[in-house]
Amino acid sequence: MASVKEEKNTLVGEEIIREILAQMGIGPQALVTAFRHEEDDEDYAVWKIEENDALYVLKKADEQELEIYQAFLSDLDGGVPRLYKSLEFQGNVYLLTEFVEGHDLRRCDRKCLLSVLNALFYLQNQYWKRADLQNAGFGFAASLPGREKRGNSLGDADLERAYERFLQIYGEIPRTL
């Protein structure tokens, strides 16, 4: 998660968040804690939800993230926070997920980095050759034009040759996740 700080009960549009939670079955007594960017104190569009002994994360997302959860992450046992519910509300997608205690990975130690890498390896190994999912989320076909365009603006002949080789390899690997 990005570097954020929690700020209790100072949500922008708290009424909207309460309505979303109500539609997801979370009662009005739940404690809502907004996450805010440490850098600029702007809203992160992520909230920690505490109801009785349960902890959740409510996140404003996009259709692509929901699709990735549904296609790849919902069947996994561990490795990612569990998705409990999703809701489209006023043209926006909201995800209610499991709260997992953690810290800013930009300043992690070797042990933490290895844990993250192991989680990524686990995810990739689940779907390495699943051709039926290659277009889920932001798949290969959708990502290729942007990657090709990036290679045209490197401004260095050696980098451009290396990037061209990367694109050749990129086109040959399995195309999920």
CSV table of N, CA and C in Angstrom, one decimal:
chain,number,residue,atom,x,y,z
A,1,MET,N,0.8,-1.2,0.0
A,1,MET,CA,0.0,0.0,0.0
A,1,MET,C,0.9,1.2,0.0
A,2,ALA,N,0.5,2.3,-0.6
A,2,ALA,CA,1.2,3.5,-0.6
A,2,ALA,C,1.4,4.1,0.8
A,3,SER,N,2.4,4.9,0.9
A,3,SER,CA,2.6,5.5,2.3
A,3,SER,C,1.4,6.4,2.6
A,4,VAL,N,0.7,6.0,3.7
A,4,VAL,CA,-0.5,6.7,4.0
A,4,VAL,C,-0.5,6.8,5.6
A,5,LYS,N,-1.3,7.8,6.0
A,5,LYS,CA,-1.6,7.9,7.4
A,5,LYS,C,-3.1,7.8,7.6
A,6,GLU,N,-3.5,7.4,8.8
A,6,GLU,CA,-5.0,7.2,9.1
A,6,GLU,C,-5.5,8.5,9.7
A,7,GLU,N,-6.7,8.9,9.4
A,7,GLU,CA,-7.3,10.0,10.0
A,7,GLU,C,-8.7,9.7,10.3
A,8,LYS,N,-9.0,9.6,11.6
A,8,LYS,CA,-10.3,9.1,12.0
A,8,LYS,C,-11.4,10.2,11.9
A,9,ASN,N,-12.5,9.7,11.3
A,9,ASN,CA,-13.8,10.5,11.3
A,9,ASN,C,-13.6,11.9,10.6
A,10,THR,N,-12.8,12.0,9.6
A,10,THR,CA,-12.7,13.2,8.8
A,10,THR,C,-12.8,12.9,7.4
A,11,LEU,N,-13.8,12.1,7.0
A,11,LEU,CA,-13.9,11.7,5.6
A,11,LEU,C,-14.6,12.8,4.8
A,12,VAL,N,-14.1,12.9,3.6
A,12,VAL,CA,-14.8,13.8,2.7
A,12,VAL,C,-16.0,12.9,2.2
A,13,GLY,N,-17.1,13.4,2.3
A,13,GLY,CA,-18.3,12.7,1.8
A,13,GLY,C,-18.6,11.5,2.7
A,14,GLU,N,-18.5,11.7,4.0
A,14,GLU,CA,-18.7,10.6,4.9
A,14,GLU,C,-20.1,10.0,4.7
A,15,GLU,N,-21.1,10.8,4.4
A,15,GLU,CA,-22.5,10.3,4.1
A,15,GLU,C,-22.5,9.3,3.0
A,16,ILE,N,-21.7,9.5,2.0
A,16,ILE,CA,-21.6,8.6,0.8
A,16,ILE,C,-21.0,7.3,1.3
A,17,ILE,N,-19.9,7.4,2.0
A,17,ILE,CA,-19.2,6.2,2.5
A,17,ILE,C,-20.2,5.4,3.4
A,18,ARG,N,-20.9,6.0,4.3
A,18,ARG,CA,-21.9,5.4,5.1
A,18,ARG,C,-23.0,4.7,4.3
A,19,GLU,N,-23.4,5.3,3.2
A,19,GLU,CA,-24.5,4.7,2.4
A,19,GLU,C,-23.9,3.5,1.7
A,20,ILE,N,-22.7,3.6,1.2
A,20,ILE,CA,-22.0,2.4,0.5
A,20,ILE,C,-21.9,1.3,1.5
A,21,LEU,N,-21.4,1.6,2.7
A,21,LEU,CA,-21.3,0.5,3.8
A,21,LEU,C,-22.7,-0.1,4.1
A,22,ALA,N,-23.7,0.7,4.2
A,22,ALA,CA,-25.0,0.2,4.5
A,22,ALA,C,-25.5,-0.8,3.4
A,23,GLN,N,-25.2,-0.4,2.2
A,23,GLN,CA,-25.6,-1.3,1.1
A,23,GLN,C,-24.8,-2.6,1.1
A,24,MET,N,-23.6,-2.6,1.7
A,24,MET,CA,-22.8,-3.8,1.8
A,24,MET,C,-23.1,-4.5,3.1
A,25,GLY,N,-24.0,-4.0,3.9
A,25,GLY,CA,-24.4,-4.7,5.1
A,25,GLY,C,-23.6,-4.4,6.3
A,26,ILE,N,-22.9,-3.3,6.3
A,26,ILE,CA,-22.1,-2.8,7.4
A,26,ILE,C,-23.0,-1.7,8.2
A,27,GLY,N,-23.1,-1.9,9.4
A,27,GLY,CA,-24.0,-1.0,10.2
A,27,GLY,C,-23.4,0.4,10.5
A,28,PRO,N,-24.3,1.3,10.9
A,28,PRO,CA,-23.9,2.7,11.1
A,28,PRO,C,-23.0,2.9,12.3
A,29,GLN,N,-22.9,1.8,13.2
A,29,GLN,CA,-22.0,1.9,14.3
A,29,GLN,C,-20.5,1.7,14.0
A,30,ALA,N,-20.2,1.3,12.8
A,30,ALA,CA,-18.9,0.9,12.3
A,30,ALA,C,-18.0,2.2,12.4
A,31,LEU,N,-16.8,2.0,12.9
A,31,LEU,CA,-15.8,3.1,12.9
A,31,LEU,C,-15.1,3.1,11.5
A,32,VAL,N,-15.1,4.3,10.9
A,32,VAL,CA,-14.5,4.5,9.6
A,32,VAL,C,-13.3,5.4,9.8
A,33,THR,N,-12.1,4.9,9.2
A,33,THR,CA,-10.9,5.6,9.3
A,33,THR,C,-10.4,5.8,7.9
A,34,ALA,N,-10.2,7.0,7.5
A,34,ALA,CA,-9.7,7.4,6.2
A,34,ALA,C,-8.2,7.2,6.1
A,35,PHE,N,-7.8,6.7,5.0
A,35,PHE,CA,-6.3,6.7,4.8
A,35,PHE,C,-6.0,7.9,3.9
A,36,ARG,N,-5.0,8.6,4.2
A,36,ARG,CA,-4.6,9.8,3.5
A,36,ARG,C,-3.1,9.7,3.1
A,37,HIS,N,-2.8,10.3,2.0
A,37,HIS,CA,-1.4,10.3,1.5
A,37,HIS,C,-0.5,11.1,2.5
A,38,GLU,N,0.6,10.5,3.0
A,38,GLU,CA,1.5,11.2,3.8
A,38,GLU,C,2.1,12.4,3.1
A,39,GLU,N,2.4,12.3,1.8
A,39,GLU,CA,3.1,13.3,1.1
A,39,GLU,C,2.3,14.6,1.0
A,40,ASP,N,1.0,14.5,0.8
A,40,ASP,CA,0.2,15.8,0.5
A,40,ASP,C,-1.1,15.8,1.3
A,41,ASP,N,-1.3,14.8,2.2
A,41,ASP,CA,-2.5,14.8,3.0
A,41,ASP,C,-3.8,14.7,2.2
A,42,GLU,N,-3.7,14.3,1.0
A,42,GLU,CA,-4.9,14.1,0.1
A,42,GLU,C,-5.6,12.8,0.4
A,43,ASP,N,-6.9,12.7,0.1
A,43,ASP,CA,-7.7,11.5,0.3
A,43,ASP,C,-7.1,10.4,-0.6
A,44,TYR,N,-7.0,9.2,0.0
A,44,TYR,CA,-6.5,8.1,-0.7
A,44,TYR,C,-7.6,7.2,-1.3
A,45,ALA,N,-8.8,7.5,-1.0
A,45,ALA,CA,-10.0,6.8,-1.4
A,45,ALA,C,-10.0,5.3,-0.9
A,46,VAL,N,-9.4,5.2,0.3
A,46,VAL,CA,-9.4,3.9,0.9
A,46,VAL,C,-9.7,4.1,2.4
A,47,TRP,N,-10.5,3.2,3.0
A,47,TRP,CA,-11.0,3.4,4.4
A,47,TRP,C,-10.8,2.1,5.1
A,48,LYS,N,-10.4,2.2,6.4
A,48,LYS,CA,-10.4,1.1,7.3
A,48,LYS,C,-11.7,1.1,8.0
A,49,ILE,N,-12.4,-0.1,8.0
A,49,ILE,CA,-13.7,-0.2,8.6
A,49,ILE,C,-13.6,-1.2,9.8
A,50,GLU,N,-14.0,-0.7,10.9
A,50,GLU,CA,-14.1,-1.6,12.1
A,50,GLU,C,-15.5,-1.7,12.6
A,51,GLU,N,-16.0,-3.0,12.6
A,51,GLU,CA,-17.3,-3.3,13.0
A,51,GLU,C,-17.3,-4.5,13.9
A,52,ASN,N,-17.6,-4.2,15.2
A,52,ASN,CA,-17.5,-5.2,16.3
A,52,ASN,C,-16.0,-5.7,16.3
A,53,ASP,N,-15.8,-7.0,16.0
A,53,ASP,CA,-14.4,-7.5,16.0
A,53,ASP,C,-13.9,-7.7,14.6
A,54,ALA,N,-14.6,-7.2,13.6
A,54,ALA,CA,-14.2,-7.4,12.2
A,54,ALA,C,-13.5,-6.2,11.7
A,55,LEU,N,-12.5,-6.4,10.9
A,55,LEU,CA,-11.7,-5.3,10.2
A,55,LEU,C,-11.8,-5.5,8.7
A,56,TYR,N,-12.1,-4.4,8.0
A,56,TYR,CA,-12.2,-4.5,6.6
A,56,TYR,C,-11.5,-3.3,6.0
A,57,VAL,N,-11.3,-3.3,4.7
A,57,VAL,CA,-10.9,-2.2,3.9
A,57,VAL,C,-11.9,-1.9,2.8
A,58,LEU,N,-12.4,-0.7,2.8
A,58,LEU,CA,-13.2,-0.2,1.7
A,58,LEU,C,-12.4,0.6,0.7
A,59,LYS,N,-12.4,0.2,-0.5
A,59,LYS,CA,-11.6,0.9,-1.5
A,59,LYS,C,-12.3,1.3,-2.7
A,60,LYS,N,-12.2,2.5,-3.1
A,60,LYS,CA,-12.7,3.0,-4.4
A,60,LYS,C,-11.8,2.4,-5.5
A,61,ALA,N,-12.3,1.7,-6.4
A,61,ALA,CA,-11.5,1.0,-7.4
A,61,ALA,C,-12.0,1.3,-8.8
A,62,ASP,N,-11.6,0.5,-9.8
A,62,ASP,CA,-12.1,0.6,-11.1
A,62,ASP,C,-12.6,-0.8,-11.6
A,63,GLU,N,-13.3,-0.8,-12.7
A,63,GLU,CA,-13.8,-2.1,-13.2
A,63,GLU,C,-12.7,-3.1,-13.4
A,64,GLN,N,-11.5,-2.6,-13.8
A,64,GLN,CA,-10.4,-3.5,-14.1
A,64,GLN,C,-9.9,-4.2,-12.9
A,65,GLU,N,-9.8,-3.5,-11.7
A,65,GLU,CA,-9.4,-4.1,-10.5
A,65,GLU,C,-10.4,-5.1,-10.0
A,66,LEU,N,-11.7,-4.8,-10.1
A,66,LEU,CA,-12.7,-5.8,-9.8
A,66,LEU,C,-12.6,-7.0,-10.7
A,67,GLU,N,-12.4,-6.8,-12.0
A,67,GLU,CA,-12.3,-7.9,-12.9
A,67,GLU,C,-11.1,-8.8,-12.5
A,68,ILE,N,-10.0,-8.2,-12.1
A,68,ILE,CA,-8.8,-9.0,-11.7
A,68,ILE,C,-9.1,-9.8,-10.5
A,69,TYR,N,-9.8,-9.1,-9.5
A,69,TYR,CA,-10.2,-9.9,-8.3
A,69,TYR,C,-11.0,-11.1,-8.7
A,70,GLN,N,-12.0,-10.9,-9.5
A,70,GLN,CA,-12.9,-11.9,-9.9
A,70,GLN,C,-12.3,-13.0,-10.7
A,71,ALA,N,-11.4,-12.7,-11.6
A,71,ALA,CA,-10.8,-13.6,-12.5
A,71,ALA,C,-9.6,-14.4,-11.9
A,72,PHE,N,-8.8,-13.7,-11.1
A,72,PHE,CA,-7.6,-14.2,-10.6
A,72,PHE,C,-7.6,-14.5,-9.1
A,73,LEU,N,-8.1,-13.6,-8.3
A,73,LEU,CA,-7.8,-13.6,-6.9
A,73,LEU,C,-8.8,-14.2,-6.0
A,74,SER,N,-10.0,-14.3,-6.5
A,74,SER,CA,-11.1,-14.8,-5.6
A,74,SER,C,-11.0,-16.3,-5.2
A,75,ASP,N,-10.3,-17.1,-6.1
A,75,ASP,CA,-10.2,-18.5,-5.8
A,75,ASP,C,-8.9,-18.9,-5.0
A,76,LEU,N,-8.1,-17.9,-4.7
A,76,LEU,CA,-6.8,-18.2,-4.0
A,76,LEU,C,-7.1,-18.3,-2.5
A,77,ASP,N,-6.3,-19.2,-2.0
A,77,ASP,CA,-6.3,-19.3,-0.5
A,77,ASP,C,-5.0,-18.6,0.0
A,78,GLY,N,-5.2,-17.4,0.4
A,78,GLY,CA,-4.0,-16.6,0.9
A,78,GLY,C,-3.3,-15.9,-0.2
A,79,GLY,N,-2.3,-15.1,0.1
A,79,GLY,CA,-1.6,-14.4,-0.9
A,79,GLY,C,-2.1,-13.0,-1.2
A,80,VAL,N,-3.4,-12.8,-1.0
A,80,VAL,CA,-4.0,-11.5,-1.3
A,80,VAL,C,-5.2,-11.3,-0.3
A,81,PRO,N,-5.5,-10.1,0.0
A,81,PRO,CA,-6.7,-9.9,0.9
A,81,PRO,C,-8.0,-10.4,0.2
A,82,ARG,N,-8.8,-11.1,1.0
A,82,ARG,CA,-10.1,-11.7,0.5
A,82,ARG,C,-11.0,-10.5,0.1
A,83,LEU,N,-11.7,-10.7,-1.0
A,83,LEU,CA,-12.7,-9.8,-1.5
A,83,LEU,C,-14.0,-10.3,-0.9
A,84,TYR,N,-14.7,-9.5,-0.1
A,84,TYR,CA,-16.0,-9.8,0.5
A,84,TYR,C,-17.1,-9.4,-0.4
A,85,LYS,N,-17.1,-8.1,-0.8
A,85,LYS,CA,-18.2,-7.6,-1.6
A,85,LYS,C,-17.7,-6.5,-2.5
A,86,SER,N,-18.5,-6.3,-3.6
A,86,SER,CA,-18.2,-5.2,-4.5
A,86,SER,C,-19.5,-4.5,-4.7
A,87,LEU,N,-19.5,-3.2,-5.0
A,87,LEU,CA,-20.7,-2.4,-5.2
A,87,LEU,C,-20.4,-1.3,-6.2
A,88,GLU,N,-21.3,-1.2,-7.2
A,88,GLU,CA,-21.2,0.0,-8.0
A,88,GLU,C,-22.2,1.1,-7.4
A,89,PHE,N,-21.6,2.2,-7.1
A,89,PHE,CA,-22.4,3.3,-6.5
A,89,PHE,C,-22.1,4.6,-7.2
A,90,GLN,N,-23.1,5.2,-7.7
A,90,GLN,CA,-22.9,6.5,-8.4
A,90,GLN,C,-21.8,6.5,-9.4
A,91,GLY,N,-21.7,5.4,-10.2
A,91,GLY,CA,-20.8,5.3,-11.3
A,91,GLY,C,-19.4,4.9,-10.9
A,92,ASN,N,-19.2,4.6,-9.6
A,92,ASN,CA,-17.9,4.2,-9.1
A,92,ASN,C,-18.0,2.8,-8.5
A,93,VAL,N,-16.9,2.1,-8.6
A,93,VAL,CA,-16.8,0.7,-8.0
A,93,VAL,C,-16.1,0.8,-6.7
A,94,TYR,N,-16.7,0.1,-5.7
A,94,TYR,CA,-16.1,0.0,-4.4
A,94,TYR,C,-15.9,-1.5,-4.0
A,95,LEU,N,-14.8,-1.8,-3.4
A,95,LEU,CA,-14.5,-3.1,-3.0
A,95,LEU,C,-14.4,-3.2,-1.5
A,96,LEU,N,-15.0,-4.2,-0.9
A,96,LEU,CA,-14.8,-4.4,0.6
A,96,LEU,C,-14.0,-5.6,0.7
A,97,THR,N,-12.8,-5.5,1.3
A,97,THR,CA,-11.8,-6.6,1.3
A,97,THR,C,-11.4,-6.8,2.8
A,98,GLU,N,-10.7,-7.9,2.9
A,98,GLU,CA,-10.1,-8.2,4.2
A,98,GLU,C,-9.0,-7.1,4.6
A,99,PHE,N,-9.0,-6.7,5.8
A,99,PHE,CA,-7.9,-5.9,6.3
A,99,PHE,C,-6.7,-6.7,6.7
A,100,VAL,N,-5.6,-6.4,6.1
A,100,VAL,CA,-4.3,-7.1,6.5
A,100,VAL,C,-3.4,-6.1,7.0
A,101,GLU,N,-2.9,-6.3,8.2
A,101,GLU,CA,-2.0,-5.4,8.9
A,101,GLU,C,-0.7,-5.4,8.1
A,102,GLY,N,-0.1,-4.2,7.9
A,102,GLY,CA,1.2,-4.1,7.2
A,102,GLY,C,1.8,-2.8,7.3
A,103,HIS,N,2.8,-2.6,6.5
A,103,HIS,CA,3.5,-1.3,6.5
A,103,HIS,C,4.0,-0.9,5.1
A,104,ASP,N,4.5,0.3,5.0
A,104,ASP,CA,4.9,0.8,3.7
A,104,ASP,C,6.1,0.0,3.1
A,105,LEU,N,5.8,-0.6,2.0
A,105,LEU,CA,6.8,-1.5,1.4
A,105,LEU,C,8.0,-0.8,0.7
A,106,ARG,N,7.8,0.5,0.5
A,106,ARG,CA,8.9,1.3,-0.1
A,106,ARG,C,10.1,1.3,0.8
A,107,ARG,N,10.0,1.1,2.1
A,107,ARG,CA,11.1,1.1,3.0
A,107,ARG,C,11.2,-0.3,3.7
A,108,CYS,N,11.1,-1.4,3.0
A,108,CYS,CA,11.1,-2.7,3.6
A,108,CYS,C,12.5,-3.3,3.7
A,109,ASP,N,12.6,-4.2,4.6
A,109,ASP,CA,13.8,-4.9,4.8
A,109,ASP,C,13.8,-6.2,3.9
A,110,ARG,N,14.9,-6.9,4.0
A,110,ARG,CA,15.1,-8.1,3.1
A,110,ARG,C,14.0,-9.1,3.4
A,111,LYS,N,13.7,-9.4,4.7
A,111,LYS,CA,12.6,-10.4,5.0
A,111,LYS,C,11.3,-10.0,4.4
A,112,CYS,N,10.9,-8.7,4.6
A,112,CYS,CA,9.7,-8.3,4.0
A,112,CYS,C,9.6,-8.4,2.5
A,113,LEU,N,10.7,-8.0,1.9
A,113,LEU,CA,10.8,-8.0,0.4
A,113,LEU,C,10.7,-9.5,-0.1
A,114,LEU,N,11.3,-10.4,0.6
A,114,LEU,CA,11.2,-11.8,0.3
A,114,LEU,C,9.7,-12.3,0.4
A,115,SER,N,9.0,-11.9,1.4
A,115,SER,CA,7.6,-12.2,1.6
A,115,SER,C,6.8,-11.7,0.5
A,116,VAL,N,7.0,-10.5,0.1
A,116,VAL,CA,6.3,-9.9,-1.1
A,116,VAL,C,6.6,-10.7,-2.4
A,117,LEU,N,7.8,-11.0,-2.6
A,117,LEU,CA,8.2,-11.7,-3.8
A,117,LEU,C,7.6,-13.1,-3.8
A,118,ASN,N,7.6,-13.8,-2.6
A,118,ASN,CA,7.0,-15.1,-2.5
A,118,ASN,C,5.5,-15.0,-2.8
A,119,ALA,N,4.8,-14.0,-2.4
A,119,ALA,CA,3.4,-13.8,-2.7
A,119,ALA,C,3.2,-13.6,-4.2
A,120,LEU,N,4.0,-12.8,-4.8
A,120,LEU,CA,3.9,-12.6,-6.3
A,120,LEU,C,4.2,-13.9,-7.0
A,121,PHE,N,5.2,-14.6,-6.6
A,121,PHE,CA,5.5,-15.9,-7.3
A,121,PHE,C,4.3,-16.8,-7.1
A,122,TYR,N,3.7,-16.9,-6.0
A,122,TYR,CA,2.6,-17.7,-5.7
A,122,TYR,C,1.4,-17.4,-6.7
A,123,LEU,N,1.2,-16.1,-6.8
A,123,LEU,CA,0.1,-15.6,-7.7
A,123,LEU,C,0.4,-16.0,-9.2
A,124,GLN,N,1.6,-15.7,-9.6
A,124,GLN,CA,2.0,-16.0,-11.0
A,124,GLN,C,1.9,-17.5,-11.3
A,125,ASN,N,2.4,-18.3,-10.3
A,125,ASN,CA,2.4,-19.8,-10.5
A,125,ASN,C,1.0,-20.3,-10.7
A,126,GLN,N,0.0,-19.7,-10.1
A,126,GLN,CA,-1.4,-20.1,-10.2
A,126,GLN,C,-1.9,-20.0,-11.6
A,127,TYR,N,-1.4,-19.0,-12.4
A,127,TYR,CA,-2.0,-18.6,-13.6
A,127,TYR,C,-1.0,-18.6,-14.8
A,128,TRP,N,0.2,-19.1,-14.6
A,128,TRP,CA,1.2,-18.9,-15.6
A,128,TRP,C,0.8,-19.2,-17.0
A,129,LYS,N,0.1,-20.3,-17.3
A,129,LYS,CA,-0.3,-20.7,-18.6
A,129,LYS,C,-1.8,-20.8,-18.9
A,130,ARG,N,-2.5,-19.9,-18.2
A,130,ARG,CA,-4.0,-19.9,-18.3
A,130,ARG,C,-4.4,-19.0,-19.5
A,131,ALA,N,-4.3,-19.6,-20.7
A,131,ALA,CA,-4.7,-18.8,-21.9
A,131,ALA,C,-6.1,-18.3,-21.8
A,132,ASP,N,-7.0,-18.9,-21.1
A,132,ASP,CA,-8.4,-18.5,-21.0
A,132,ASP,C,-8.5,-17.2,-20.3
A,133,LEU,N,-7.5,-16.8,-19.5
A,133,LEU,CA,-7.5,-15.5,-18.7
A,133,LEU,C,-6.6,-14.5,-19.3
A,134,GLN,N,-6.0,-14.7,-20.4
A,134,GLN,CA,-5.0,-13.7,-20.9
A,134,GLN,C,-5.5,-12.3,-21.2
A,135,ASN,N,-6.8,-12.2,-21.4
A,135,ASN,CA,-7.4,-10.8,-21.6
A,135,ASN,C,-8.1,-10.2,-20.4
A,136,ALA,N,-8.0,-10.9,-19.3
A,136,ALA,CA,-8.7,-10.4,-18.1
A,136,ALA,C,-7.9,-9.2,-17.6
A,137,GLY,N,-8.6,-8.2,-17.1
A,137,GLY,CA,-8.0,-7.0,-16.5
A,137,GLY,C,-7.3,-6.3,-17.6
A,138,PHE,N,-6.1,-5.9,-17.3
A,138,PHE,CA,-5.2,-5.2,-18.3
A,138,PHE,C,-4.3,-6.2,-18.9
A,139,GLY,N,-4.8,-7.0,-19.9
A,139,GLY,CA,-4.1,-8.1,-20.4
A,139,GLY,C,-3.0,-7.7,-21.4
A,140,PHE,N,-2.4,-8.7,-22.0
A,140,PHE,CA,-1.3,-8.5,-22.9
A,140,PHE,C,-1.7,-7.6,-24.1
A,141,ALA,N,-2.8,-7.9,-24.8
A,141,ALA,CA,-3.2,-7.1,-25.9
A,141,ALA,C,-3.4,-5.7,-25.6
A,142,ALA,N,-4.0,-5.4,-24.4
A,142,ALA,CA,-4.2,-4.0,-24.0
A,142,ALA,C,-2.9,-3.3,-23.7
A,143,SER,N,-2.0,-4.0,-23.1
A,143,SER,CA,-0.8,-3.4,-22.6
A,143,SER,C,0.3,-3.2,-23.7
A,144,LEU,N,0.2,-4.0,-24.8
A,144,LEU,CA,1.3,-3.9,-25.8
A,144,LEU,C,1.5,-2.6,-26.5
A,145,PRO,N,0.4,-1.9,-26.9
A,145,PRO,CA,0.6,-0.6,-27.6
A,145,PRO,C,1.3,0.4,-26.7
A,146,GLY,N,1.0,0.5,-25.4
A,146,GLY,CA,1.7,1.4,-24.5
A,146,GLY,C,3.1,1.1,-24.3
A,147,ARG,N,3.4,-0.2,-24.3
A,147,ARG,CA,4.8,-0.6,-24.1
A,147,ARG,C,5.6,-0.3,-25.4
A,148,GLU,N,5.0,-0.5,-26.5
A,148,GLU,CA,5.7,-0.2,-27.8
A,148,GLU,C,5.9,1.3,-27.9
A,149,LYS,N,4.9,2.1,-27.5
A,149,LYS,CA,5.1,3.5,-27.6
A,149,LYS,C,6.2,4.0,-26.7
A,150,ARG,N,6.3,3.4,-25.5
A,150,ARG,CA,7.4,3.8,-24.5
A,150,ARG,C,8.7,3.6,-25.1
A,151,GLY,N,8.9,2.5,-25.9
A,151,GLY,CA,10.2,2.2,-26.5
A,151,GLY,C,10.6,3.2,-27.6
A,152,ASN,N,9.6,3.9,-28.1
A,152,ASN,CA,10.0,4.9,-29.2
A,152,ASN,C,10.4,6.2,-28.6
A,153,SER,N,10.3,6.4,-27.3
A,153,SER,CA,10.7,7.7,-26.7
A,153,SER,C,11.8,7.6,-25.7
A,154,LEU,N,12.7,6.6,-25.8
A,154,LEU,CA,13.7,6.4,-24.8
A,154,LEU,C,14.9,7.4,-25.1
A,155,GLY,N,15.1,7.8,-26.4
A,155,GLY,CA,16.1,8.8,-26.7
A,155,GLY,C,17.5,8.3,-26.6
A,156,ASP,N,17.8,7.0,-26.6
A,156,ASP,CA,19.1,6.5,-26.5
A,156,ASP,C,19.1,5.2,-27.3
A,157,ALA,N,20.0,5.1,-28.3
A,157,ALA,CA,20.1,4.0,-29.2
A,157,ALA,C,20.3,2.6,-28.5
A,158,ASP,N,21.2,2.6,-27.5
A,158,ASP,CA,21.4,1.3,-26.8
A,158,ASP,C,20.1,0.9,-26.0
A,159,LEU,N,19.5,1.9,-25.4
A,159,LEU,CA,18.3,1.6,-24.6
A,159,LEU,C,17.2,1.1,-25.6
A,160,GLU,N,17.1,1.8,-26.7
A,160,GLU,CA,16.0,1.4,-27.7
A,160,GLU,C,16.2,0.0,-28.2
A,161,ARG,N,17.5,-0.4,-28.5
A,161,ARG,CA,17.8,-1.8,-28.9
A,161,ARG,C,17.4,-2.8,-27.8
A,162,ALA,N,17.8,-2.5,-26.6
A,162,ALA,CA,17.5,-3.4,-25.4
A,162,ALA,C,16.0,-3.5,-25.2
A,163,TYR,N,15.3,-2.4,-25.4
A,163,TYR,CA,13.9,-2.4,-25.2
A,163,TYR,C,13.2,-3.2,-26.3
A,164,GLU,N,13.7,-3.1,-27.5
A,164,GLU,CA,13.2,-3.9,-28.6
A,164,GLU,C,13.3,-5.3,-28.3
A,165,ARG,N,14.4,-5.8,-27.7
A,165,ARG,CA,14.6,-7.2,-27.4
A,165,ARG,C,13.6,-7.5,-26.2
A,166,PHE,N,13.4,-6.6,-25.3
A,166,PHE,CA,12.5,-6.9,-24.2
A,166,PHE,C,11.1,-7.1,-24.8
A,167,LEU,N,10.7,-6.3,-25.8
A,167,LEU,CA,9.4,-6.5,-26.4
A,167,LEU,C,9.3,-7.9,-27.1
A,168,GLN,N,10.3,-8.3,-27.7
A,168,GLN,CA,10.3,-9.6,-28.4
A,168,GLN,C,10.1,-10.7,-27.3
A,169,ILE,N,10.8,-10.7,-26.2
A,169,ILE,CA,10.7,-11.6,-25.1
A,169,ILE,C,9.3,-11.5,-24.5
A,170,TYR,N,8.8,-10.3,-24.3
A,170,TYR,CA,7.5,-10.0,-23.7
A,170,TYR,C,6.4,-10.7,-24.5
A,171,GLY,N,6.6,-10.7,-25.8
A,171,GLY,CA,5.6,-11.3,-26.7
A,171,GLY,C,5.6,-12.8,-26.7
A,172,GLU,N,6.6,-13.5,-26.1
A,172,GLU,CA,6.8,-14.9,-26.1
A,172,GLU,C,6.4,-15.6,-24.8
A,173,ILE,N,6.3,-14.8,-23.7
A,173,ILE,CA,6.0,-15.4,-22.4
A,173,ILE,C,4.5,-15.6,-22.2
A,174,PRO,N,4.2,-16.5,-21.3
A,174,PRO,CA,2.7,-16.7,-21.0
A,174,PRO,C,2.1,-15.3,-20.6
A,175,ARG,N,0.9,-15.1,-20.9
A,175,ARG,CA,0.3,-13.8,-20.8
A,175,ARG,C,-0.8,-13.6,-19.8
A,176,THR,N,-0.6,-14.1,-18.6
A,176,THR,CA,-1.5,-13.8,-17.5
A,176,THR,C,-0.7,-13.2,-16.4
A,177,LEU,N,-1.4,-12.3,-15.7
A,177,LEU,CA,-0.7,-11.6,-14.6
A,177,LEU,C,0.5,-10.9,-15.0
